[in-house]
Amino acid sequence: MTGFRPPSSGLRALRPAAFGADPSGERLARIRRSPHFKDGVFQNPGGTARTRPSGSMLEFAKVFFDKDQRPRRAPKGTVPLHATTLADIAEPPATGLRLTWMGHSSVLAEIDGQRVLFDPVWGERCSPFPFAGPKRLHPVPLPLAALGPVDVVVISHDHYDHLDMPTIKALAGTDTLFAVPLGVGAHLERWGVSADRLRELDWHEATKVGGLTLTATPARHFCGRGLRNTQHTLWASWAVAGDEHRIYHSGDTGYFEGFKDIGAEHGPFDATMIQIGAYSDFWPDIHMTPEEGTRAHLDLQGGEPHGVLLPIHWATFNLATHPWAEPGEGTLAAARAAGAPIALPRPGEPFEPTAETVPAEPWWRGVAMAPTGGWPAAEVLTEVAIKKTTDSAAGEQAKADTDSDIRKGAGEGTGDPETVPAG
C-alpha cells in the first residue's frame, strides 16, 4: 500500500455509522507528519507484524469450528460476576489507587483523585452489527450510567472490542475527556464527541488531565473498522502517572523489546493491565500469550517482580481458538513461576493494587471445562514458583562467584568479598 485514499462521498453515505470516519484535513496532515507513518500506513515497532492468520483460511476455519474444541472456548456455567454498586466505588480508595476490571479490556482506574476509564465496551457484541459478531459471554457488571463521573476515557485503538460506538455515544453526553491515539478522534467526532474534548496523541506524546499525565506509548498491533484496513489510525498502550501512583494499560499488542524502554521511561508501575488473551499461532505478532504477557510485565518493571499484574483481554468474548479459561490459568502459572504478584478479580470486583492483599482465587475453574488431567493443585504451582526463584538465586550467586574469581585473577578484590547487586 503506497498511500491512503479516502472513499468517495457516496460510499461514505452507505457505510454503517459504526465503521466510524476516516481522518481528513489537519488530522490527516498530522498523521502524514508522524515519524511512525510511512508509505501510507503506520509502522509497527520491531518491523512488520502479521495481522491475519498465517497459512490458509481453510486451515484456520477447521481449527476455529472444530466441534470437539468449540465447547472449551466458552464457560460451561454462569460467570461469577461481582455485583458492583455505586457504594463499592463511592468512597475514595484508601491507598489512593483502585482498579475495577469490567471484563475484556475495560478497566475503571481511580488514581490519585482522578477516574480513568480504559477501553469501555458496554455493547452486547464487538461488531458493527447488532445481530452478528462475537457476543458477550457474561453481562457487564454494572450499567454505564451507574459508573459515576469519569474524568477521562482512554482508548487504545479502534477495533470493535476496544472502541464501542454505543458506549462512546453514551459517554459523549457527559463531561468526560477522551485520550485517543492519532487518527481515532475522527471516529469519536462522528459519534458526537466535540473536538475540544479530544486529546489525540502520537506515540511518546503526553497530555495532562487534572493531576494525571497520560502518555501514549508504542504497541505492536494494527487498526481498522471497515472493509478496507488501511492502517491510517494509530494503536497505543498507555502510561498514566499521578502524584503518588503509576499504572500501565497495554491495549492489544504482541511482545516486543520496547516494553523495557517504556518501563525505563515511565515506570516502575504500581499496576500493569496486560493483554493475555485472544492469542494464536495464526497471528503470533499482534497478541501476547500468558507467558509473553508476564514477561512484558517484568520488562515494564525493570526486570523486577514489582507491582501487580492484572490480566485483561479475556473471559468476555470468544475471539480465538484457545480454551476460555486458558489465559487466566496460564497467566496464574507464569506469574507464580516468575514471582510476580498477580490480581485475579472477578469481573466487576474492585481492588487496591497496593493494599496488603488482592483477589487471588482462580474463580474461572468453577465454570470452565477442566483440562485433561484436571486443574493443577496450588502446591504444584507454588513448587514451580519456588524452583524458579531458587534457580534464579543460584544463577545470581554463580554469576557473583564467577565475577569475584575474575576480579581476583585481575588483581582486584583481595579484601572482603564485594556485594554484587542482583541482575
Short mmCIF file of C-alpha atoms in Angstrom, two decimals:
data_model
loop_
_atom_site.label_atom_id
_atom_site.label_comp_id
_atom_site.label_asym_id
_atom_site.label_seq_id
_atom_site.Cartn_x
_atom_site.Cartn_y
_atom_site.Cartn_z
CA MET A 1 0.00 0.00 0.00
CA THR A 2 1.52 3.29 -1.07
CA GLY A 3 -0.99 5.79 0.24
CA PHE A 4 -4.32 6.49 1.87
CA ARG A 5 -7.27 7.30 -0.41
CA PRO A 6 -10.49 8.25 1.41
CA PRO A 7 -13.65 6.68 -0.04
CA SER A 8 -15.98 8.71 -2.19
CA SER A 9 -18.80 10.65 -0.58
CA GLY A 10 -21.30 8.13 -1.97
CA LEU A 11 -19.58 5.20 -0.30
CA ARG A 12 -19.27 7.15 2.95
CA ALA A 13 -23.03 7.70 2.95
CA LEU A 14 -23.73 3.97 2.56
CA ARG A 15 -21.42 2.55 5.19
CA PRO A 16 -22.67 1.85 8.75
CA ALA A 17 -22.13 4.55 11.37
CA ALA A 18 -20.23 2.01 13.49
CA PHE A 19 -17.47 2.00 10.86
CA GLY A 20 -16.64 5.49 12.11
CA ALA A 21 -14.99 8.13 9.96
CA ASP A 22 -11.75 8.46 8.05
CA PRO A 23 -9.32 11.15 9.14
CA SER A 24 -9.19 14.21 6.90
CA GLY A 25 -7.98 17.79 6.86
CA GLU A 26 -5.48 18.78 9.53
CA ARG A 27 -5.92 15.41 11.29
CA LEU A 28 -4.80 13.58 8.15
CA ALA A 29 -1.96 16.06 7.63
CA ARG A 30 -0.80 15.41 11.18
CA ILE A 31 -0.89 11.66 10.55
CA ARG A 32 1.28 12.07 7.46
CA ARG A 33 3.80 14.09 9.51
CA SER A 34 4.11 11.38 12.14
CA PRO A 35 7.55 9.72 12.30
CA HIS A 36 5.68 6.41 12.66
CA PHE A 37 3.74 6.81 9.39
CA LYS A 38 5.45 5.65 6.21
CA ASP A 39 4.27 4.56 2.75
CA GLY A 40 0.69 5.37 3.63
CA VAL A 41 0.47 3.27 6.81
CA PHE A 42 1.52 3.37 10.46
CA GLN A 43 4.54 1.18 11.15
CA ASN A 44 4.97 -1.29 13.97
CA PRO A 45 7.96 -1.30 16.29
CA GLY A 46 10.16 -4.25 15.52
CA GLY A 47 9.17 -4.43 11.85
CA THR A 48 6.16 -5.78 10.02
CA ALA A 49 3.70 -7.73 12.15
CA ARG A 50 1.46 -10.48 10.81
CA THR A 51 -2.12 -9.31 11.28
CA ARG A 52 -4.01 -12.12 9.52
CA PRO A 53 -3.91 -15.89 10.01
CA SER A 54 -0.78 -17.44 8.56
CA GLY A 55 -1.45 -20.36 6.26
CA SER A 56 -4.77 -20.85 4.52
CA MET A 57 -8.08 -19.53 5.79
CA LEU A 58 -9.42 -23.06 5.34
CA GLU A 59 -6.88 -24.35 7.86
CA PHE A 60 -7.86 -21.65 10.33
CA ALA A 61 -11.58 -22.34 9.81
CA LYS A 62 -11.06 -26.04 10.52
CA VAL A 63 -9.46 -25.21 13.85
CA PHE A 64 -11.91 -22.46 14.78
CA PHE A 65 -15.05 -24.51 14.03
CA ASP A 66 -13.78 -27.84 15.35
CA LYS A 67 -16.83 -29.36 17.05
CA ASP A 68 -14.80 -31.04 19.80
CA GLN A 69 -12.86 -27.94 20.80
CA ARG A 70 -15.54 -25.24 20.40
CA PRO A 71 -17.26 -26.05 23.72
CA ARG A 72 -13.99 -25.32 25.56
CA ARG A 73 -13.92 -21.76 24.20
CA ALA A 74 -16.87 -20.68 26.36
CA PRO A 75 -17.76 -21.13 30.03
CA LYS A 76 -19.98 -24.10 30.79
CA GLY A 77 -21.75 -22.18 33.56
CA THR A 78 -22.60 -18.63 34.57
CA VAL A 79 -19.56 -16.41 35.03
CA PRO A 80 -19.49 -15.29 38.70
CA LEU A 81 -19.63 -11.50 38.46
CA HIS A 82 -19.10 -9.16 41.37
CA ALA A 83 -22.29 -7.13 41.58
CA THR A 84 -20.56 -3.76 41.57
CA THR A 85 -22.65 -0.97 43.02
CA LEU A 86 -22.08 2.73 43.38
CA ALA A 87 -21.43 2.06 47.06
CA ASP A 88 -18.41 -0.09 46.11
CA ILE A 89 -16.71 2.81 44.38
CA ALA A 90 -18.28 5.82 46.10
CA GLU A 91 -15.64 6.05 48.82
CA PRO A 92 -12.15 7.07 47.67
CA PRO A 93 -9.63 4.21 47.69
CA ALA A 94 -7.79 4.04 50.98
CA THR A 95 -4.43 3.68 49.21
CA GLY A 96 -5.17 6.26 46.50
CA LEU A 97 -5.33 3.58 43.77
CA ARG A 98 -8.19 1.23 42.90
CA LEU A 99 -8.89 -0.83 39.76
CA THR A 100 -12.18 -2.37 38.70
CA TRP A 101 -11.97 -4.78 35.77
CA MET A 102 -15.30 -4.76 33.91
CA GLY A 103 -14.35 -7.65 31.62
CA HIS A 104 -12.19 -7.91 28.49
CA SER A 105 -10.01 -4.75 28.39
CA SER A 106 -12.42 -2.38 30.14
CA VAL A 107 -10.99 -1.11 33.43
CA LEU A 108 -12.02 1.74 35.70
CA ALA A 109 -8.89 3.13 37.36
CA GLU A 110 -9.22 5.50 40.30
CA ILE A 111 -5.81 7.03 40.74
CA ASP A 112 -4.76 9.94 42.97
CA GLY A 113 -8.18 11.55 42.97
CA GLN A 114 -8.97 11.08 39.25
CA ARG A 115 -11.09 8.49 37.46
CA VAL A 116 -9.81 6.94 34.22
CA LEU A 117 -11.88 4.53 32.13
CA PHE A 118 -9.87 2.35 29.74
CA ASP A 119 -11.37 0.83 26.56
CA PRO A 120 -15.01 0.88 27.72
CA VAL A 121 -17.14 -1.68 25.89
CA TRP A 122 -20.67 -1.96 27.24
CA GLY A 123 -22.19 -3.25 23.99
CA GLU A 124 -23.63 -6.73 23.62
CA ARG A 125 -21.41 -7.59 20.65
CA CYS A 126 -17.99 -6.40 19.49
CA SER A 127 -19.20 -5.88 15.96
CA PRO A 128 -20.53 -3.14 13.67
CA PHE A 129 -23.85 -5.02 13.56
CA PRO A 130 -26.23 -5.72 16.46
CA PHE A 131 -27.25 -9.11 15.01
CA ALA A 132 -23.86 -10.69 14.24
CA GLY A 133 -20.35 -10.91 15.62
CA PRO A 134 -18.82 -12.12 18.91
CA LYS A 135 -21.38 -11.89 21.69
CA ARG A 136 -20.75 -11.37 25.38
CA LEU A 137 -20.09 -14.45 27.49
CA HIS A 138 -21.14 -12.56 30.62
CA PRO A 139 -23.14 -9.38 31.28
CA VAL A 140 -21.50 -6.07 32.09
CA PRO A 141 -21.07 -5.95 35.89
CA LEU A 142 -22.99 -2.65 36.19
CA PRO A 143 -24.82 -0.21 33.91
CA LEU A 144 -22.70 2.53 32.39
CA ALA A 145 -24.93 5.18 33.95
CA ALA A 146 -24.18 3.73 37.41
CA LEU A 147 -20.44 4.17 36.98
CA GLY A 148 -20.50 7.79 38.11
CA PRO A 149 -18.45 10.68 36.68
CA VAL A 150 -15.30 9.83 34.74
CA ASP A 151 -12.51 12.37 34.23
CA VAL A 152 -11.02 10.81 31.10
CA VAL A 153 -11.80 7.90 28.79
CA VAL A 154 -8.69 6.29 27.29
CA ILE A 155 -8.89 4.31 24.04
CA SER A 156 -6.06 2.01 22.93
CA HIS A 157 -7.13 1.51 19.29
CA ASP A 158 -10.19 1.36 17.07
CA HIS A 159 -11.07 -2.36 16.97
CA TYR A 160 -14.63 -3.18 17.99
CA ASP A 161 -13.70 -4.95 21.22
CA HIS A 162 -11.95 -1.76 22.40
CA LEU A 163 -13.89 1.07 20.76
CA ASP A 164 -17.64 0.52 21.03
CA MET A 165 -19.90 3.05 19.29
CA PRO A 166 -22.94 2.72 21.62
CA THR A 167 -20.70 3.18 24.66
CA ILE A 168 -18.95 6.22 23.18
CA LYS A 169 -22.29 7.78 22.22
CA ALA A 170 -23.49 7.38 25.79
CA LEU A 171 -20.30 8.90 27.18
CA ALA A 172 -20.46 11.75 24.65
CA GLY A 173 -23.37 13.12 26.67
CA THR A 174 -21.18 13.53 29.76
CA ASP A 175 -18.39 15.98 30.59
CA THR A 176 -15.58 13.44 30.24
CA LEU A 177 -12.47 13.99 28.14
CA PHE A 178 -11.16 11.40 25.69
CA ALA A 179 -7.50 10.47 25.22
CA VAL A 180 -7.02 8.53 21.97
CA PRO A 181 -4.24 7.54 19.55
CA LEU A 182 -3.65 9.64 16.44
CA GLY A 183 -6.50 9.39 13.92
CA VAL A 184 -9.02 7.73 16.25
CA GLY A 185 -10.58 11.11 17.04
CA ALA A 186 -12.30 11.05 13.65
CA HIS A 187 -14.49 8.15 14.80
CA LEU A 188 -15.40 9.89 18.04
CA GLU A 189 -16.30 13.17 16.36
CA ARG A 190 -18.67 11.32 14.05
CA TRP A 191 -20.37 9.82 17.10
CA GLY A 192 -20.93 13.13 18.85
CA VAL A 193 -17.77 13.90 20.82
CA SER A 194 -16.77 17.54 20.35
CA ALA A 195 -13.22 18.29 19.19
CA ASP A 196 -12.45 20.32 22.31
CA ARG A 197 -12.90 17.20 24.46
CA LEU A 198 -10.39 15.14 22.46
CA ARG A 199 -6.74 14.65 23.35
CA GLU A 200 -5.33 12.89 20.27
CA LEU A 201 -1.74 11.68 20.66
CA ASP A 202 1.08 10.11 18.71
CA TRP A 203 3.45 7.71 20.47
CA HIS A 204 5.55 9.43 23.15
CA GLU A 205 3.19 12.41 23.33
CA ALA A 206 1.53 13.25 26.64
CA THR A 207 -1.44 15.20 27.91
CA LYS A 208 -2.46 16.45 31.35
CA VAL A 209 -5.85 15.69 32.88
CA GLY A 210 -6.20 17.10 36.37
CA GLY A 211 -3.15 15.89 38.25
CA LEU A 212 -2.51 13.00 35.85
CA THR A 213 -0.07 12.73 32.96
CA LEU A 214 -1.26 10.34 30.24
CA THR A 215 1.34 9.21 27.71
CA ALA A 216 0.64 7.24 24.53
CA THR A 217 3.32 4.57 24.30
CA PRO A 218 4.15 2.12 21.49
CA ALA A 219 2.37 -1.18 20.91
CA ARG A 220 2.68 -3.89 18.27
CA HIS A 221 -0.72 -4.29 16.66
CA PHE A 222 -2.89 -2.84 13.86
CA CYS A 223 -6.15 -0.95 13.30
CA GLY A 224 -9.31 -0.93 11.20
CA ARG A 225 -13.10 -0.95 11.48
CA GLY A 226 -14.34 -1.04 7.89
CA LEU A 227 -13.90 -3.31 4.92
CA ARG A 228 -10.63 -1.62 4.00
CA ASN A 229 -7.99 -1.96 6.69
CA THR A 230 -5.71 0.93 5.71
CA GLN A 231 -3.62 1.36 8.88
CA HIS A 232 -4.43 5.08 9.00
CA THR A 233 -5.28 5.24 12.70
CA LEU A 234 -2.69 4.54 15.36
CA TRP A 235 -2.75 1.94 18.14
CA ALA A 236 -1.14 2.54 21.53
CA SER A 237 -0.51 1.39 25.04
CA TRP A 238 -0.83 3.97 27.82
CA ALA A 239 1.20 5.04 30.83
CA VAL A 240 -0.68 7.09 33.44
CA ALA A 241 1.20 8.87 36.22
CA GLY A 242 -0.29 10.70 39.19
CA ASP A 243 1.32 12.39 42.15
CA GLU A 244 1.71 9.09 44.00
CA HIS A 245 0.95 6.22 41.62
CA ARG A 246 1.73 4.95 38.14
CA ILE A 247 -0.27 2.47 36.06
CA TYR A 248 0.04 0.96 32.57
CA HIS A 249 -2.57 -0.38 30.13
CA SER A 250 -1.22 -2.47 27.26
CA GLY A 251 -4.17 -2.27 24.87
CA ASP A 252 -3.59 -5.00 22.28
CA THR A 253 -0.01 -5.84 21.42
CA GLY A 254 2.42 -8.54 20.53
CA TYR A 255 5.53 -8.90 22.64
CA PHE A 256 8.42 -6.61 21.67
CA GLU A 257 11.58 -5.27 23.27
CA GLY A 258 10.06 -1.81 23.62
CA PHE A 259 8.42 -2.76 26.92
CA LYS A 260 11.80 -2.31 28.57
CA ASP A 261 12.09 1.24 27.19
CA ILE A 262 8.55 2.11 28.31
CA GLY A 263 9.31 0.84 31.80
CA ALA A 264 12.61 2.71 31.97
CA GLU A 265 10.95 5.98 30.96
CA HIS A 266 7.59 5.79 32.70
CA GLY A 267 7.82 3.04 35.35
CA PRO A 268 8.02 1.26 37.59
CA PHE A 269 4.26 0.83 37.84
CA ASP A 270 2.06 0.06 40.81
CA ALA A 271 -0.13 -1.99 38.47
CA THR A 272 0.02 -3.14 34.87
CA MET A 273 -3.06 -4.17 32.91
CA ILE A 274 -1.70 -6.64 30.37
CA GLN A 275 -3.39 -8.32 27.39
CA ILE A 276 -3.04 -12.09 27.77
CA GLY A 277 -5.99 -13.44 25.72
CA ALA A 278 -7.09 -13.98 22.09
CA TYR A 279 -3.61 -15.15 21.11
CA SER A 280 -2.97 -17.72 18.40
CA ASP A 281 -0.20 -19.30 16.36
CA PHE A 282 -2.14 -17.96 13.37
CA TRP A 283 -1.31 -14.34 14.40
CA PRO A 284 1.71 -14.57 16.73
CA ASP A 285 2.91 -10.98 16.30
CA ILE A 286 -0.09 -8.95 17.49
CA HIS A 287 -1.34 -10.58 20.71
CA MET A 288 0.58 -11.97 23.67
CA THR A 289 0.37 -15.37 25.29
CA PRO A 290 0.21 -15.53 29.11
CA GLU A 291 3.95 -16.22 29.23
CA GLU A 292 4.69 -13.26 26.96
CA GLY A 293 2.35 -11.03 28.93
CA THR A 294 4.15 -11.92 32.15
CA ARG A 295 7.49 -11.20 30.50
CA ALA A 296 6.14 -7.83 29.33
CA HIS A 297 5.05 -7.05 32.90
CA LEU A 298 8.55 -7.80 34.19
CA ASP A 299 10.13 -5.73 31.40
CA LEU A 300 7.93 -2.79 32.33
CA GLN A 301 9.15 -3.12 35.93
CA GLY A 302 12.84 -3.12 35.05
CA GLY A 303 13.07 -6.91 35.30
CA GLU A 304 11.91 -6.98 38.92
CA PRO A 305 8.63 -8.52 40.19
CA HIS A 306 7.36 -5.08 41.26
CA GLY A 307 3.72 -4.00 41.19
CA VAL A 308 0.64 -6.09 40.46
CA LEU A 309 -0.20 -7.72 37.13
CA LEU A 310 -3.89 -7.56 36.18
CA PRO A 311 -4.65 -9.90 33.25
CA ILE A 312 -7.03 -8.33 30.70
CA HIS A 313 -8.46 -9.07 27.25
CA TRP A 314 -10.04 -12.39 28.14
CA ALA A 315 -13.17 -14.08 29.57
CA THR A 316 -15.73 -11.79 27.88
CA PHE A 317 -15.63 -12.59 24.14
CA ASN A 318 -14.67 -15.68 22.15
CA LEU A 319 -12.03 -14.27 19.78
CA ALA A 320 -9.50 -17.09 19.29
CA THR A 321 -9.13 -20.86 19.28
CA HIS A 322 -7.73 -21.38 22.77
CA PRO A 323 -9.92 -22.65 25.64
CA TRP A 324 -11.86 -19.96 27.51
CA ALA A 325 -10.01 -20.44 30.81
CA GLU A 326 -6.53 -20.88 29.36
CA PRO A 327 -5.46 -17.20 29.53
CA GLY A 328 -6.30 -16.95 33.22
CA GLU A 329 -4.79 -20.31 34.09
CA GLY A 330 -1.66 -19.68 32.02
CA THR A 331 -1.07 -16.24 33.50
CA LEU A 332 -1.52 -17.54 37.03
CA ALA A 333 1.14 -20.20 36.40
CA ALA A 334 3.53 -17.84 34.60
CA ALA A 335 3.25 -15.10 37.22
CA ARG A 336 3.78 -17.50 40.12
CA ALA A 337 6.77 -19.03 38.36
CA ALA A 338 8.27 -15.56 37.93
CA GLY A 339 7.44 -14.50 41.48
CA ALA A 340 5.29 -11.66 40.13
CA PRO A 341 2.27 -10.52 42.17
CA ILE A 342 -0.96 -11.09 40.25
CA ALA A 343 -4.55 -9.93 40.82
CA LEU A 344 -7.41 -12.21 39.77
CA PRO A 345 -10.62 -10.26 40.36
CA ARG A 346 -13.95 -11.43 39.07
CA PRO A 347 -15.41 -9.02 36.53
CA GLY A 348 -16.68 -6.01 38.46
CA GLU A 349 -14.65 -6.65 41.63
CA PRO A 350 -12.80 -3.52 42.82
CA PHE A 351 -9.40 -3.96 44.41
CA GLU A 352 -6.47 -1.80 45.50
CA PRO A 353 -3.17 -2.98 43.96
CA THR A 354 -1.01 -1.50 46.71
CA ALA A 355 -3.09 -2.95 49.56
CA GLU A 356 -1.81 -5.87 51.62
CA THR A 357 -3.98 -8.35 49.72
CA VAL A 358 -5.55 -8.55 46.27
CA PRO A 359 -8.04 -11.07 44.81
CA ALA A 360 -6.12 -14.27 44.09
CA GLU A 361 -8.73 -17.02 43.64
CA PRO A 362 -8.87 -18.76 40.21
CA TRP A 363 -12.63 -18.13 40.04
CA TRP A 364 -12.97 -19.42 36.46
CA ARG A 365 -12.38 -23.04 37.46
CA GLY A 366 -15.91 -23.37 38.77
CA VAL A 367 -17.48 -22.56 35.40
CA ALA A 368 -14.92 -23.78 32.83
CA MET A 369 -14.42 -27.19 31.27
CA ALA A 370 -11.49 -28.70 33.15
CA PRO A 371 -8.42 -29.58 31.09
CA THR A 372 -7.40 -33.18 30.62
CA GLY A 373 -5.98 -34.32 33.94
CA GLY A 374 -7.85 -31.67 35.89
CA TRP A 375 -6.73 -28.34 37.33
CA PRO A 376 -3.20 -28.10 38.74
CA ALA A 377 -3.06 -28.06 42.52
CA ALA A 378 -1.98 -24.83 44.15
CA GLU A 379 1.01 -26.55 45.70
CA VAL A 380 2.24 -27.59 42.24
CA LEU A 381 2.21 -24.00 41.07
CA THR A 382 3.91 -22.96 44.29
CA GLU A 383 6.64 -25.58 43.74
CA VAL A 384 7.20 -24.18 40.24
CA ALA A 385 7.49 -20.67 41.65
CA ILE A 386 9.88 -21.81 44.39
CA LYS A 387 12.02 -23.71 41.88
CA LYS A 388 12.16 -20.72 39.54
CA THR A 389 13.12 -18.40 42.41
CA THR A 390 15.70 -20.87 43.72
CA ASP A 391 17.20 -21.40 40.27
CA SER A 392 17.35 -17.66 39.73
CA ALA A 393 19.03 -17.08 43.09
CA ALA A 394 21.51 -19.89 42.39
CA GLY A 395 22.26 -18.37 39.00
CA GLU A 396 22.88 -14.96 40.53
CA GLN A 397 25.17 -16.50 43.16
CA ALA A 398 27.10 -18.40 40.50
CA LYS A 399 27.46 -15.20 38.49
CA ALA A 400 28.63 -13.34 41.59
CA ASP A 401 31.18 -16.09 42.34
CA THR A 402 32.43 -16.03 38.76
CA ASP A 403 32.73 -12.25 38.78
CA SER A 404 34.64 -12.43 42.06
CA ASP A 405 37.05 -15.00 40.63
CA ILE A 406 37.61 -12.84 37.57
CA ARG A 407 38.34 -9.79 39.70
CA LYS A 408 40.78 -11.76 41.84
CA GLY A 409 42.52 -13.04 38.75
CA ALA A 410 42.93 -9.46 37.61
CA GLY A 411 44.48 -8.44 40.91
CA GLU A 412 41.28 -6.89 42.35
CA GLY A 413 39.15 -7.64 45.38
CA THR A 414 41.78 -9.02 47.71
CA GLY A 415 39.90 -7.83 50.79
CA ASP A 416 36.32 -8.59 51.86
CA PRO A 417 34.05 -10.01 49.13
CA GLU A 418 32.22 -7.35 47.14
CA THR A 419 28.41 -7.26 47.28
CA VAL A 420 27.08 -7.82 43.75
CA PRO A 421 23.56 -6.48 43.14
CA ALA A 422 21.10 -8.97 41.68
CA GLY A 423 20.68 -8.63 37.95
#
